[in-house]
Backbone as ProteinMPNN parsed JSONL, in Angstrom:
{"seq_chain_A": "RAYQAQQHQAMLAHGGGEQDEQLHQGLLRLARKNPNYRRNLPHICSFYARGECNRGDECPYRHEIPRSKNDPLSKQNIV", "coords_chain_A": {"N_chain_A": [[98.99, 88.207, 72.124], [97.213, 89.854, 70.773], [94.873, 89.204, 72.075], [95.367, 90.207, 74.665], [95.589, 92.946, 74.108], [93.028, 93.437, 73.196], [91.519, 92.898, 75.523], [92.526, 94.853, 77.198], [91.697, 97.189, 75.867], [88.952, 96.856, 76.148], [88.685, 97.058, 78.919], [89.468, 99.716, 79.327], [87.436, 100.981, 77.92], [85.255, 100.484, 79.509], [85.717, 102.002, 81.712], [87.636, 101.136, 83.531], [90.128, 102.157, 83.915], [89.936, 104.404, 85.527], [89.709, 103.563, 88.171], [92.223, 102.446, 88.579], [93.737, 104.761, 88.373], [92.88, 106.152, 90.648], [93.833, 104.456, 92.658], [96.542, 104.713, 92.177], [96.953, 107.434, 92.784], [96.388, 107.338, 95.514], [98.514, 105.768, 96.441], [100.621, 107.477, 95.859], [100.145, 109.52, 97.702], [100.725, 108.2, 100.075], [103.391, 107.621, 99.831], [106.771, 107.97, 100.875], [108.388, 111.051, 101.09], [111.034, 111.916, 101.535], [114.046, 110.111, 102.126], [114.824, 108.207, 105.125], [117.57, 108.636, 106.576], [118.716, 108.733, 109.111], [117.89, 106.519, 110.502], [119.496, 104.453, 109.652], [121.973, 104.886, 110.706], [124.869, 104.048, 112.754], [124.801, 102.942, 116.239], [125.09, 105.166, 119.084], [128.232, 105.74, 120.571], [128.786, 104.36, 123.644], [130.942, 104.597, 125.313], [132.116, 106.964, 124.439], [130.14, 108.757, 125.191], [130.478, 108.727, 127.907], [132.943, 109.781, 128.016], [135.163, 108.139, 127.708], [136.096, 106.778, 125.463], [138.643, 105.315, 123.632], [139.244, 104.659, 121.061], [138.976, 106.47, 119.008], [138.998, 107.71, 115.692], [138.751, 105.182, 114.613], [136.675, 103.912, 115.793], [133.672, 102.108, 115.469], [131.229, 103.183, 116.109], [128.941, 105.992, 116.563], [130.205, 109.169, 117.428], [128.87, 111.261, 119.287], [127.035, 113.431, 121.455], [124.411, 112.115, 123.461], [120.916, 112.619, 122.648], [117.902, 114.42, 123.64], [115.582, 112.937, 126.014], [113.124, 112.472, 124.839], [113.543, 111.894, 122.217], [113.388, 109.362, 119.742], [115.755, 108.021, 119.057], [117.238, 108.071, 121.319], [116.779, 105.951, 122.957], [118.703, 103.929, 123.658], [120.895, 101.609, 125.209], [122.833, 103.266, 127.038], [124.861, 103.506, 129.386]], "CA_chain_A": [[99.11, 89.647, 72.192], [95.978, 90.469, 70.307], [93.882, 89.02, 73.134], [95.663, 91.16, 75.741], [95.248, 94.286, 73.634], [91.571, 93.505, 73.152], [91.044, 92.978, 76.903], [92.916, 96.162, 77.71], [90.799, 98.163, 75.258], [87.628, 96.677, 76.754], [88.762, 97.593, 80.273], [89.486, 101.173, 79.223], [86.131, 101.417, 77.438], [84.295, 100.366, 80.61], [86.105, 102.876, 82.81], [88.519, 100.453, 84.487], [91.331, 102.946, 84.127], [89.707, 105.382, 86.589], [90.017, 102.931, 89.455], [93.676, 102.349, 88.644], [94.256, 106.105, 88.623], [92.599, 106.46, 92.053], [94.784, 103.682, 93.459], [97.86, 105.319, 91.977], [96.987, 108.678, 93.552], [96.464, 106.956, 96.923], [99.883, 105.334, 96.715], [101.479, 108.659, 95.838], [99.958, 110.236, 98.967], [101.362, 107.427, 101.14], [104.825, 107.46, 99.573], [107.675, 108.826, 101.645], [108.984, 112.081, 100.237], [112.476, 111.937, 101.752], [114.508, 108.909, 102.823], [115.155, 108.354, 106.536], [118.938, 108.175, 106.714], [119.078, 108.645, 110.526], [117.581, 105.175, 110.965], [120.557, 103.533, 109.257], [123.239, 105.239, 111.342], [125.231, 103.159, 113.862], [124.448, 103.408, 117.57], [126.003, 106.113, 119.718], [129.273, 105.078, 121.365], [128.522, 104.566, 125.067], [132.192, 105.029, 125.952], [132.283, 108.374, 124.108], [129.186, 109.52, 125.992], [131.062, 108.833, 129.248], [134.252, 110.42, 127.884], [136.182, 107.115, 127.898], [136.404, 106.038, 124.232], [140.029, 105.518, 123.216], [139.412, 104.187, 119.683], [139.079, 107.629, 118.12], [138.366, 107.589, 114.372], [138.574, 103.768, 114.274], [135.489, 103.422, 116.499], [132.584, 101.908, 114.511], [130.015, 103.816, 116.602], [128.888, 107.448, 116.405], [130.742, 109.969, 118.519], [128.095, 112.469, 119.535], [126.373, 113.428, 122.751], [123.019, 111.645, 123.327], [119.884, 113.646, 122.521], [116.937, 114.488, 124.735], [114.928, 111.658, 126.29], [111.947, 112.333, 123.994], [113.968, 111.483, 120.89], [113.367, 107.906, 119.638], [117.102, 107.454, 118.964], [117.897, 108.112, 122.628], [116.435, 104.749, 123.7], [119.767, 102.946, 123.558], [121.484, 101.335, 126.525], [124.073, 104.026, 127.189], [125.079, 103.764, 130.812]], "C_chain_A": [[97.82, 90.341, 71.797], [94.903, 90.356, 71.391], [94.116, 90.02, 74.273], [95.288, 92.575, 75.334], [93.738, 94.47, 73.61], [90.994, 93.648, 74.565], [91.365, 94.34, 77.512], [92.001, 97.253, 77.146], [89.399, 98.075, 75.867], [87.612, 97.252, 78.171], [88.729, 99.117, 80.249], [88.133, 101.717, 78.773], [85.096, 101.395, 78.552], [84.696, 101.198, 81.818], [86.991, 102.214, 83.846], [89.772, 101.239, 84.789], [91.177, 103.965, 85.244], [90.07, 104.808, 87.95], [91.533, 102.805, 89.633], [94.289, 103.71, 88.959], [94.017, 106.517, 90.08], [93.559, 105.712, 92.969], [96.175, 104.279, 93.368], [97.988, 106.604, 92.786], [97.071, 108.388, 95.049], [97.858, 106.514, 97.309], [100.845, 106.513, 96.723], [101.344, 109.468, 97.133], [100.672, 109.521, 100.106], [102.874, 107.343, 101.0], [105.636, 108.444, 100.406], [108.364, 109.799, 100.696], [110.506, 112.097, 100.337], [112.904, 110.664, 102.474], [114.9, 109.218, 104.265], [116.555, 107.787, 106.768], [119.351, 108.013, 108.171], [118.858, 107.228, 111.053], [118.743, 104.212, 110.701], [121.906, 103.845, 109.895], [123.579, 104.239, 112.443], [124.824, 103.768, 115.196], [125.484, 104.404, 118.079], [126.979, 105.335, 120.591], [129.044, 105.387, 122.848], [129.782, 105.015, 125.799], [132.447, 106.51, 125.675], [131.356, 109.235, 124.959], [129.697, 109.696, 127.425], [132.428, 109.51, 129.224], [135.403, 109.441, 128.017], [136.557, 106.35, 126.636], [137.834, 106.354, 123.807], [140.287, 104.99, 121.8], [139.554, 105.341, 118.695], [138.335, 107.428, 116.811], [138.125, 106.142, 113.962], [137.345, 103.167, 114.939], [134.339, 103.272, 115.496], [131.277, 102.587, 114.928], [130.092, 105.327, 116.446], [129.439, 108.133, 117.642], [129.978, 111.282, 118.587], [127.379, 112.309, 120.868], [124.929, 112.968, 122.562], [122.033, 112.809, 123.327], [118.964, 113.643, 123.735], [116.226, 113.152, 124.893], [113.689, 111.434, 125.444], [112.282, 111.862, 122.586], [113.969, 109.96, 120.802], [114.758, 107.272, 119.543], [117.814, 107.443, 120.305], [117.621, 106.862, 123.458], [117.441, 103.634, 123.452], [120.334, 102.745, 124.962], [122.841, 102.008, 126.638], [124.208, 104.359, 128.668], [126.469, 103.341, 131.194]], "O_chain_A": [[97.401, 91.308, 72.433], [94.121, 91.284, 71.602], [93.165, 90.611, 74.784], [94.726, 93.322, 76.134], [93.23, 95.535, 73.962], [90.076, 94.44, 74.777], [90.56, 94.903, 78.254], [91.578, 98.145, 77.881], [88.74, 99.094, 76.076], [86.627, 97.868, 78.576], [88.041, 99.738, 81.059], [87.728, 102.798, 79.2], [84.162, 102.196, 78.546], [84.054, 101.096, 82.863], [87.079, 102.715, 84.967], [90.416, 101.012, 85.814], [92.17, 104.361, 85.854], [90.669, 105.491, 88.78], [92.053, 103.035, 90.724], [95.25, 103.8, 89.723], [94.873, 107.168, 90.681], [94.044, 106.274, 93.951], [96.899, 104.344, 94.361], [99.023, 106.839, 93.41], [97.751, 109.11, 95.779], [98.338, 106.848, 98.392], [101.787, 106.538, 97.516], [102.326, 110.039, 97.608], [101.175, 110.177, 101.019], [103.565, 107.023, 101.967], [105.239, 109.591, 100.611], [108.858, 109.412, 99.637], [111.192, 112.272, 99.33], [112.185, 110.189, 103.353], [115.264, 110.348, 104.588], [116.712, 106.615, 107.11], [120.255, 107.229, 108.457], [119.569, 106.788, 111.957], [118.942, 103.259, 111.455], [122.882, 103.138, 109.647], [122.673, 103.634, 113.015], [124.537, 104.962, 115.28], [126.603, 104.474, 117.572], [126.594, 104.384, 121.27], [129.102, 106.547, 123.257], [129.699, 105.733, 126.795], [132.929, 107.235, 126.546], [131.741, 110.318, 125.399], [129.388, 110.691, 128.08], [133.008, 109.783, 130.275], [136.506, 109.837, 128.395], [137.276, 105.354, 126.726], [138.195, 107.519, 123.64], [141.443, 104.886, 121.388], [140.192, 105.189, 117.653], [137.173, 107.023, 116.812], [137.354, 105.899, 113.034], [137.006, 102.015, 114.67], [134.054, 104.208, 114.748], [130.311, 102.567, 114.166], [131.168, 105.882, 116.223], [129.167, 107.717, 118.768], [130.394, 112.287, 118.011], [127.151, 111.196, 121.341], [124.279, 113.383, 121.602], [122.286, 113.852, 123.931], [119.215, 112.955, 124.724], [116.269, 112.32, 123.987], [113.232, 110.295, 125.336], [111.387, 111.469, 121.839], [114.501, 109.308, 121.7], [114.928, 106.109, 119.907], [118.893, 106.862, 120.421], [118.168, 106.72, 124.552], [117.066, 102.523, 123.078], [120.246, 103.64, 125.802], [123.874, 101.395, 126.367], [123.716, 105.389, 129.129], [126.858, 103.473, 132.354]]}, "name": "protein", "num_of_chains": 1, "seq": "RAYQAQQHQAMLAHGGGEQDEQLHQGLLRLARKNPNYRRNLPHICSFYARGECNRGDECPYRHEIPRSKNDPLSKQNIV"}
């Protein structure tokens, strides 16, 4: 323990803490601010999109109309 404390004090005396602080600030800039919950949603029900889903609330897929073609979630095989 004494050796680690001595090495840590020597690192701080030589300015090693500044580099760590710069790395920490860089990681904070890259960190995602809000989670992406849309990514974890189930696929859109292809039968619902055609108006033919008869499972109702028991269907494990999402019941919503597909989005525009520019949306990344619209690239599902719904035909």
